[in-house]
Amino acid sequence: MSSAMAPVKPSGTAGPKEVELILVKEQNGVQFTSSALVSPSGQTQPSGEERETWGKKIDFLLSVIGFAVDLANVWRFPYLCYKKGGGAFLVPYLFFMVIAGMPLFYMELALGQYNREGAAGVWKICPIFKGVGFTVILISLYVGFYYNVIIAWALFYLFSSFSGELPWIHCNNTWNSPNCSDLNSTLLNDTYKTTPALEYFERGVLHLHESSGIDDLGLPRWQLTSCLAVVIVVLYFSLWKGVKTSGKVVWITATMPYVVLTVLLLRGITLPGAIDGIKAYLSVDFLRLCDAQVWIEAATQICFSLGVGFGVLIAFSSYNKFSNNCYRDAIITSSINSLTSFFSGFVIFSFLGYMSHKHNVALDKVATDGPGLVFIIYPEAIATLPGSSVWAVIFFIMLLTLGIDSAMGGMESVITGLTDEFKFLHKHRELFTLFIVVFTFLISLICVTNGGIYVFTLLDHFAAGTSILFGVLIEAIGISWFYGVDRFSDDIQEMIGQRPGLYWRLCWKFVSPCFLLVRSQSLWRCMNMTCFSQLHHWLVV
């Protein structure tokens, strides 16, 4: 037998009265002899209720890294770095990383670990802000409506790659138009010609030519629907048992991209023109730092690349042991995320340099971001290599693993957030997970119709931009000004044994909220004549 005293606030504070807890250890586990346990936050938990924890510390780290390192690290950061001053872009990027990215990342990990609840439940510390928790859960839910579609596209391409000849090499396919021109021509200089890779994506995969617009969506394409169903099944069986299963899946999904990126880099740097592409990626133009848009783009990239504001970091850290060093975790995982973005640029621009050399055009003619980079430009480059099918399989496996663990994080945010808030769902975790993934699948069917790309674009551009920034802003204000930075720092000290330094407390209370406020305001400036013409987009969303 052994006894222990539950941690309590000093008696001089307005906290709960001291409660003694007697623990009786037996062979079959630990039996609580008192009827309630006072937690460090002053909340009571039902006796005998124990929260699931990660099987190993590395499971948590890989899950956080896998969520934060997603497709945007591959298709957005390298392009921004190239367009916004090359190496000079790293100056505002690292600046915002230090004053806002890491502090907010650290804040969410600590918030979830201390309160051991999802995105809504953590606001028991300040109930007036519980709506923020439900907001981020909702955002994670509808991001899944279109994010899973990207994974389905990657799976479709993966299946298509298992062939002797890749289907986006020639123009002799049923989906090709008269404007299609084979890869061997310098069609990038001709605005009236299209590449086989472009037509394969738009006409062979999306069937965009069979839709006249968003008012003519058509029925879901059975091929993409099947791929989407496979993605949903994988997500379900990765999440249905909680972190015990998802923590094992990320051993593959979080590490595979690094293996593939390294292999592709080793192949890419051997291609003609690759060094020119890498030089263009790293070229330094410090005059671009005088452009406010460069700083805005860097701030935006930090906000979205780290994954704050989706409730995922809160959900993942809530399954940590109470004494876990969340400060060290925040530094490690956020740093790995940024380094991955930088590293992926070498891979992307080695191939873009090769494409520029092959077609004898300027690099900016082939450099792009978004889905066009990974579903048009990169497949076109791969198609020109010896053993192109093998390289295509490797590349699209990387895209799948990048997407799957990020999608797992988003769904875990929804599942954990709601099951923690509505306790009866705990006993039916498997059924509730099934409901969430099936619901997501049914809504996502809109995006795999002939005109589904229009709905996809609306959701991608207008659904999770300002709302995420505003949610994180209110979250930072709630923690720093209502709950209090001092109380929050006391909570962290109770967990890891050391109080956050002055730098972190100043960032939480002043710097990060100001950063988010300014960034949100810059996005809201779109309410000008251009944005008024797009008002119907917001209304549709």
XYZ file of C-alpha atoms in Angstrom:
541
model
C 0.000 0.000 0.000
C 1.005 3.586 -0.576
C -0.628 6.938 -0.176
C -0.275 10.220 -2.031
C -1.530 13.759 -1.686
C -3.286 15.235 -4.731
C -1.594 18.397 -5.995
C -3.484 21.481 -4.909
C -3.132 25.207 -5.149
C -1.730 27.035 -2.122
C -4.325 27.521 0.576
C -4.030 31.276 0.305
C -5.463 31.314 -3.188
C -9.042 31.108 -4.308
C -8.477 27.582 -5.543
C -10.158 24.412 -4.240
C -9.645 23.167 -0.722
C -6.968 20.581 -0.095
C -8.203 17.076 -0.719
C -6.411 13.944 0.392
C -6.396 10.977 -1.911
C -5.537 7.507 -0.684
C -4.334 5.097 -3.337
C -4.434 1.374 -2.706
C -2.205 -0.512 -5.116
C -3.159 -4.043 -5.914
C -2.102 -6.568 -8.475
C -4.989 -5.672 -10.733
C -4.242 -1.967 -10.767
C -5.005 1.116 -8.747
C -8.201 1.529 -6.774
C -9.405 5.025 -5.800
C -10.919 4.960 -2.314
C -12.242 8.527 -2.467
C -15.264 9.501 -4.544
C -13.617 12.388 -6.395
C -10.205 13.605 -7.399
C -9.400 17.306 -7.520
C -7.319 17.974 -10.624
C -4.661 20.703 -10.740
C -6.988 22.942 -12.720
C -9.542 22.924 -9.989
C -11.951 20.665 -11.861
C -13.229 17.366 -10.542
C -13.100 14.113 -12.408
C -15.214 11.043 -11.763
C -13.389 8.449 -9.766
C -11.778 5.645 -11.672
C -11.810 7.532 -14.970
C -8.434 7.179 -16.630
C -7.461 8.768 -19.921
C -5.754 6.781 -22.634
C -2.114 7.728 -23.216
C 0.321 7.247 -26.062
C 2.007 3.871 -26.125
C 5.409 5.525 -26.555
C 6.666 9.088 -26.550
C 7.824 8.709 -30.145
C 4.227 7.927 -31.182
C 3.196 11.403 -30.065
C 6.138 13.140 -31.725
C 5.600 11.347 -35.025
C 1.880 12.122 -34.917
C 2.515 15.834 -34.415
C 5.224 15.904 -37.088
C 3.056 13.898 -39.476
C 0.157 16.302 -39.031
C 2.214 19.491 -39.336
C 4.266 18.255 -42.308
C 1.662 18.017 -45.025
C 1.238 18.613 -48.731
C 1.651 22.380 -48.347
C 5.248 21.842 -47.223
C 5.941 20.374 -50.637
C 3.849 22.523 -52.947
C 3.684 25.943 -51.264
C 6.787 26.832 -49.252
C 9.377 26.180 -52.026
C 7.352 28.245 -54.493
C 6.967 31.129 -52.027
C 10.669 31.041 -51.258
C 11.481 31.257 -54.972
C 8.954 34.010 -55.774
C 9.523 36.155 -52.678
C 13.251 36.732 -52.676
C 14.801 33.268 -52.463
C 16.977 32.963 -49.386
C 15.842 36.437 -48.280
C 12.346 35.016 -47.709
C 13.792 33.039 -44.814
C 14.291 36.281 -42.881
C 10.577 37.104 -42.372
C 9.737 33.400 -42.223
C 12.117 32.713 -39.333
C 11.170 36.002 -37.650
C 7.484 35.101 -37.542
C 8.385 31.545 -36.612
C 10.130 32.787 -33.462
C 7.664 35.475 -32.336
C 4.414 33.697 -33.216
C 4.738 30.180 -34.623
C 6.630 28.512 -31.801
C 4.852 30.366 -28.954
C 1.414 29.422 -30.290
C 2.545 25.863 -30.959
C 3.887 25.608 -27.392
C 0.700 27.145 -26.003
C -1.584 24.583 -27.632
C 0.540 21.616 -26.586
C 0.630 22.827 -22.981
C -3.085 23.637 -22.955
C -4.095 20.165 -24.093
C -1.610 18.293 -21.905
C -2.547 20.091 -18.686
C -6.317 19.888 -19.065
C -6.337 16.451 -20.753
C -9.314 17.352 -22.904
C -10.038 18.047 -26.558
C -10.384 21.460 -28.199
C -13.737 22.227 -26.545
C -13.182 20.593 -23.158
C -9.988 22.528 -22.386
C -12.061 25.678 -22.004
C -13.355 24.513 -18.648
C -10.636 26.891 -17.463
C -12.602 29.781 -18.985
C -16.055 28.572 -20.097
C -16.956 31.784 -21.906
C -14.492 30.763 -24.642
C -15.878 27.268 -25.185
C -17.328 28.435 -28.497
C -13.766 28.804 -29.785
C -13.241 25.112 -29.122
C -16.305 24.128 -31.134
C -15.194 26.521 -33.883
C -11.849 24.810 -34.411
C -13.556 21.405 -34.323
C -15.930 22.557 -37.050
C -13.053 23.923 -39.131
C -11.177 20.616 -38.877
C -14.323 18.815 -39.955
C -14.977 20.757 -43.123
C -11.309 20.919 -44.085
C -11.590 17.138 -44.264
C -14.359 17.523 -46.842
C -11.841 18.590 -49.484
C -8.466 17.521 -48.055
C -9.415 13.852 -48.370
C -10.150 14.483 -52.051
C -6.493 15.461 -52.633
C -5.444 12.128 -51.128
C -7.942 10.389 -53.425
C -6.329 12.110 -56.430
C -2.921 10.892 -55.297
C -4.269 7.351 -54.934
C -5.775 7.518 -58.427
C -2.396 8.595 -59.819
C -0.690 5.817 -57.857
C -2.931 3.173 -59.417
C -2.345 4.709 -62.859
C 1.417 4.510 -62.334
C 1.369 0.708 -62.242
C 1.615 0.456 -66.013
C 4.292 -0.016 -68.616
C 3.744 3.512 -69.911
C 2.403 6.382 -67.852
C -0.945 7.662 -69.191
C 0.162 11.320 -69.197
C 3.022 10.890 -71.685
C 1.177 10.969 -75.027
C -1.858 12.639 -76.559
C -3.419 9.514 -78.060
C -5.860 8.888 -75.212
C -9.633 9.178 -75.345
C -9.662 12.207 -73.050
C -7.150 14.273 -75.038
C -8.225 17.348 -77.005
C -6.908 18.575 -80.381
C -4.820 21.161 -78.490
C -2.738 18.483 -76.782
C 0.927 18.344 -77.763
C 3.412 15.643 -76.762
C 6.144 16.230 -74.205
C 8.906 16.422 -76.776
C 7.739 19.777 -78.130
C 8.462 23.140 -76.522
C 4.780 23.781 -75.977
C 5.379 25.816 -72.834
C 6.013 28.758 -75.171
C 2.675 28.221 -76.919
C -0.373 29.421 -75.022
C -2.682 27.567 -77.383
C -1.210 24.145 -76.656
C -1.585 21.948 -73.578
C 0.581 19.184 -72.188
C -0.516 15.560 -71.833
C 0.023 15.892 -68.061
C -2.298 18.896 -67.863
C -5.006 17.182 -69.886
C -4.663 13.989 -67.902
C -5.341 15.875 -64.665
C -8.138 18.093 -65.955
C -9.773 15.751 -68.454
C -8.628 12.229 -67.566
C -8.947 12.492 -63.773
C -11.318 15.383 -63.018
C -13.342 15.319 -66.291
C -13.603 19.056 -65.961
C -14.479 19.416 -69.651
C -17.800 17.668 -69.006
C -18.950 20.438 -66.680
C -19.930 23.960 -67.693
C -19.488 25.400 -64.201
C -20.429 25.115 -60.548
C -24.089 24.949 -61.519
C -23.378 21.808 -63.551
C -21.609 19.418 -61.180
C -22.915 16.114 -62.490
C -22.702 12.791 -60.677
C -19.653 11.553 -58.728
C -17.067 9.800 -60.905
C -16.931 6.168 -59.859
C -13.135 5.976 -60.168
C -12.499 8.893 -57.812
C -15.332 7.764 -55.562
C -13.648 4.374 -55.199
C -10.318 6.012 -54.350
C -12.034 8.289 -51.841
C -13.701 5.262 -50.251
C -10.313 3.557 -49.867
C -8.950 6.687 -48.160
C -11.898 6.768 -45.770
C -11.467 3.085 -44.890
C -7.764 3.629 -44.154
C -8.605 6.614 -41.954
C -11.248 4.672 -40.044
C -9.046 1.726 -39.187
C -6.245 4.112 -38.233
C -8.462 5.991 -35.779
C -11.120 3.618 -34.483
C -9.119 2.447 -31.446
C -7.744 5.891 -30.617
C -4.086 6.816 -30.238
C -3.084 3.216 -29.633
C -3.671 2.497 -33.337
C -2.984 5.893 -34.901
C 0.289 6.089 -32.965
C 1.490 2.986 -34.801
C 0.293 4.059 -38.245
C 2.390 7.229 -38.130
C 5.554 5.155 -37.866
C 5.042 4.622 -41.597
C 3.138 7.720 -42.719
C 5.364 10.228 -40.894
C 8.734 8.685 -41.801
C 8.093 7.548 -45.374
C 8.059 11.103 -46.841
C 11.599 11.727 -45.595
C 12.863 8.538 -47.206
C 11.171 9.365 -50.502
C 12.263 13.021 -50.478
C 15.852 11.911 -49.966
C 15.645 9.383 -52.811
C 14.061 11.951 -55.145
C 16.719 14.532 -54.249
C 19.526 12.098 -55.017
C 17.916 11.440 -58.393
C 17.018 15.060 -59.040
C 20.473 16.550 -58.596
C 21.827 14.235 -61.293
C 19.489 15.706 -63.931
C 20.638 18.391 -66.376
C 19.563 21.847 -65.234
C 18.946 20.737 -61.642
C 21.714 22.915 -60.194
C 20.282 25.968 -61.965
C 16.918 25.248 -60.385
C 18.431 24.967 -56.907
C 20.398 28.188 -57.431
C 17.187 29.977 -58.375
C 15.528 28.575 -55.244
C 18.306 29.898 -52.998
C 19.093 33.140 -54.812
C 18.996 36.043 -52.370
C 17.185 39.274 -53.225
C 17.144 41.381 -50.071
C 15.331 44.195 -51.876
C 12.201 42.023 -51.734
C 12.186 42.521 -47.976
C 10.925 46.041 -48.639
C 7.778 44.527 -50.145
C 5.025 44.187 -47.527
C 3.515 41.290 -49.462
C 6.612 39.188 -48.763
C 6.089 39.602 -45.015
C 2.384 38.853 -45.335
C 3.089 35.638 -47.253
C 5.676 34.574 -44.659
C 3.196 35.208 -41.843
C 0.513 33.215 -43.642
C 2.853 30.295 -44.269
C 3.794 30.150 -40.582
C 0.167 30.209 -39.480
C -0.917 27.330 -41.656
C 2.214 25.175 -41.895
C 2.457 24.563 -38.141
C -1.184 23.532 -37.862
C -2.195 25.741 -34.934
C -5.891 26.518 -34.696
C -7.210 23.157 -35.878
C -7.469 21.647 -32.388
C -5.157 18.819 -33.438
C -2.223 19.807 -31.240
C -4.576 20.133 -28.261
C -6.096 16.718 -28.955
C -2.758 14.958 -29.439
C -1.134 16.476 -26.352
C -4.155 15.615 -24.210
C -3.064 11.971 -24.446
C 0.395 12.745 -23.043
C 1.479 11.909 -19.543
C 0.948 14.867 -17.222
C 4.681 15.333 -16.594
C 5.700 15.175 -20.271
C 8.093 17.960 -21.318
C 5.811 19.746 -23.782
C 8.269 22.662 -24.063
C 10.931 20.432 -25.584
C 8.343 18.777 -27.824
C 7.202 22.155 -29.159
C 10.746 23.214 -30.057
C 11.610 19.889 -31.703
C 8.457 19.383 -33.764
C 8.060 22.981 -34.960
C 11.729 23.074 -35.987
C 11.443 19.790 -37.899
C 8.396 21.135 -39.716
C 10.244 24.230 -40.944
C 13.368 22.267 -41.886
C 11.233 19.845 -43.879
C 9.713 22.717 -45.845
C 13.174 24.033 -46.659
C 14.521 20.589 -47.557
C 11.599 19.807 -49.876
C 12.480 22.916 -51.888
C 15.720 21.285 -53.033
C 13.754 18.291 -54.291
C 11.114 20.342 -56.091
C 13.475 22.837 -57.722
C 15.955 20.235 -58.872
C 13.155 18.813 -61.025
C 11.823 22.244 -62.022
C 15.326 23.201 -63.136
C 15.403 20.021 -65.185
C 12.052 20.882 -66.805
C 13.255 24.405 -67.561
C 16.390 23.007 -69.203
C 14.510 20.350 -71.161
C 11.970 22.773 -72.648
C 14.506 25.598 -72.957
C 12.261 28.080 -71.159
C 12.672 30.333 -68.139
C 12.179 28.709 -64.768
C 9.169 30.880 -63.944
C 7.366 29.272 -66.874
C 7.335 25.931 -65.087
C 7.406 27.014 -61.430
C 3.999 26.935 -59.788
C 2.392 26.008 -56.488
C -0.677 24.142 -55.329
C -2.098 20.971 -56.880
C -0.748 21.993 -60.274
C 2.803 21.383 -59.055
C 2.322 17.845 -57.757
C -0.334 16.651 -60.218
C 0.855 18.301 -63.449
C 4.423 19.670 -63.443
C 6.089 17.001 -61.301
C 4.408 14.018 -63.029
C 5.423 15.534 -66.365
C 9.047 15.701 -65.204
C 8.931 12.138 -63.895
C 7.487 10.907 -67.200
C 10.692 11.898 -69.018
C 12.960 9.797 -66.788
C 14.101 6.234 -67.462
C 11.969 3.890 -65.387
C 9.332 6.603 -65.076
C 6.676 4.265 -63.682
C 8.872 3.369 -60.709
C 9.585 7.015 -59.933
C 5.906 7.855 -60.261
C 4.957 5.124 -57.785
C 7.549 6.398 -55.309
C 6.394 10.001 -55.652
C 2.689 9.316 -55.203
C 3.320 7.033 -52.236
C 4.998 10.054 -50.656
C 1.958 12.225 -51.392
C -0.322 9.593 -49.886
C 1.641 9.374 -46.663
C 1.915 13.160 -46.413
C -1.833 13.449 -46.756
C -2.983 10.506 -44.653
C -1.376 11.496 -41.352
C -2.527 15.102 -41.739
C -6.065 13.888 -42.410
C -5.791 11.591 -39.382
C -4.880 14.587 -37.235
C -7.865 16.598 -38.424
C -10.304 13.782 -37.756
C -8.757 13.030 -34.358
C -9.367 16.663 -33.433
C -13.058 16.242 -34.221
C -13.421 12.850 -32.531
C -11.470 13.725 -29.376
C -13.077 17.136 -29.072
C -16.625 15.781 -29.216
C -16.116 12.600 -27.204
C -14.490 14.575 -24.390
C -17.342 17.070 -24.395
C -20.113 14.472 -24.619
C -18.944 11.722 -22.283
C -21.458 9.108 -23.425
C -19.605 8.938 -26.760
C -16.535 7.520 -24.991
C -18.198 4.121 -24.730
C -19.042 4.188 -28.436
C -15.781 5.509 -29.854
C -15.723 3.026 -32.732
C -19.286 3.777 -33.863
C -18.795 7.514 -33.517
C -15.586 7.349 -35.557
C -17.487 5.423 -38.221
C -20.184 8.093 -38.255
C -17.639 10.902 -38.678
C -15.729 9.251 -41.543
C -18.924 8.220 -43.387
C -20.348 11.730 -42.991
C -17.104 13.195 -44.331
C -17.183 10.752 -47.247
C -20.738 11.682 -48.235
C -20.004 15.417 -48.231
C -16.735 14.881 -50.122
C -18.620 13.238 -52.983
C -19.479 16.728 -54.195
C -15.784 17.279 -54.922
C -15.396 14.163 -57.103
C -18.096 15.109 -59.596
C -17.303 16.493 -63.057
C -17.464 20.018 -61.697
C -16.211 19.094 -58.255
C -13.032 21.121 -58.704
C -15.136 24.291 -58.470
C -16.452 23.304 -55.040
C -12.974 22.152 -54.037
C -11.516 25.536 -54.984
C -14.177 27.395 -53.017
C -13.500 25.373 -49.889
C -9.731 25.537 -50.296
C -9.576 29.301 -50.818
C -12.392 30.654 -48.704
C -13.290 28.180 -45.961
C -10.297 27.883 -43.630
C -8.307 31.075 -44.097
C -9.489 33.975 -41.983
C -11.525 31.674 -39.749
C -8.406 29.836 -38.572
C -6.511 33.034 -37.831
C -9.466 34.533 -36.001
C -9.935 31.348 -33.965
C -6.279 31.285 -32.895
C -6.479 34.999 -32.051
C -9.437 34.488 -29.716
C -7.719 31.413 -28.269
C -4.573 33.429 -27.496
C -6.614 36.239 -25.951
C -8.579 33.774 -23.837
C -5.448 32.147 -22.444
C -3.344 35.282 -22.000
C -5.854 37.862 -20.843
C -8.808 36.020 -19.333
C -7.309 32.871 -17.868
C -4.059 34.750 -17.334
C -0.487 34.224 -18.433
C 0.643 33.827 -14.817
C -1.863 31.049 -14.100
C -1.002 29.384 -17.394
C 2.692 29.567 -16.524
C 1.934 28.026 -13.123
C 0.192 25.157 -14.888
C 3.227 24.533 -17.087
C 5.543 24.653 -14.089
C 3.351 22.078 -12.380
C 3.767 19.768 -15.360
C 7.425 20.097 -16.344
C 8.957 21.595 -13.225
C 10.028 24.901 -14.734
C 8.196 28.124 -15.411
C 8.167 29.567 -18.948
C 10.652 32.393 -19.354
C 9.784 36.045 -19.794
C 10.129 35.752 -23.567
C 7.356 33.163 -23.870
C 5.043 35.075 -21.521
C 5.514 38.313 -23.471
C 4.838 36.508 -26.761
C 1.661 34.920 -25.420
C 0.293 38.121 -23.939
C 1.351 40.777 -26.442
C 3.369 39.745 -29.473
C 1.415 36.742 -30.778
C -2.057 38.320 -30.346
C -0.859 41.478 -32.117
C 0.655 39.378 -34.886
C -2.617 37.479 -35.373
C -4.675 40.648 -35.225
C -2.594 42.363 -37.903
C -2.561 39.250 -40.081
C -6.328 38.810 -39.765
C -6.848 42.465 -40.610
C -4.752 42.138 -43.758
C -6.953 39.278 -44.896
C -10.125 41.205 -44.158
C -8.870 44.015 -46.395
C -10.007 41.853 -49.259
C -13.404 43.445 -48.681
C -12.728 45.844 -51.557
C -14.154 46.000 -55.046
C -12.419 42.758 -56.025
C -13.708 40.865 -53.048
C -17.236 42.264 -53.412
C -17.312 40.667 -56.839
C -16.490 37.365 -55.128
C -19.023 37.749 -52.315
C -21.162 34.969 -53.720
C -18.201 32.595 -53.095
C -18.352 33.340 -49.373
C -22.126 32.922 -49.360
C -21.871 29.530 -51.042
C -19.311 28.364 -48.453
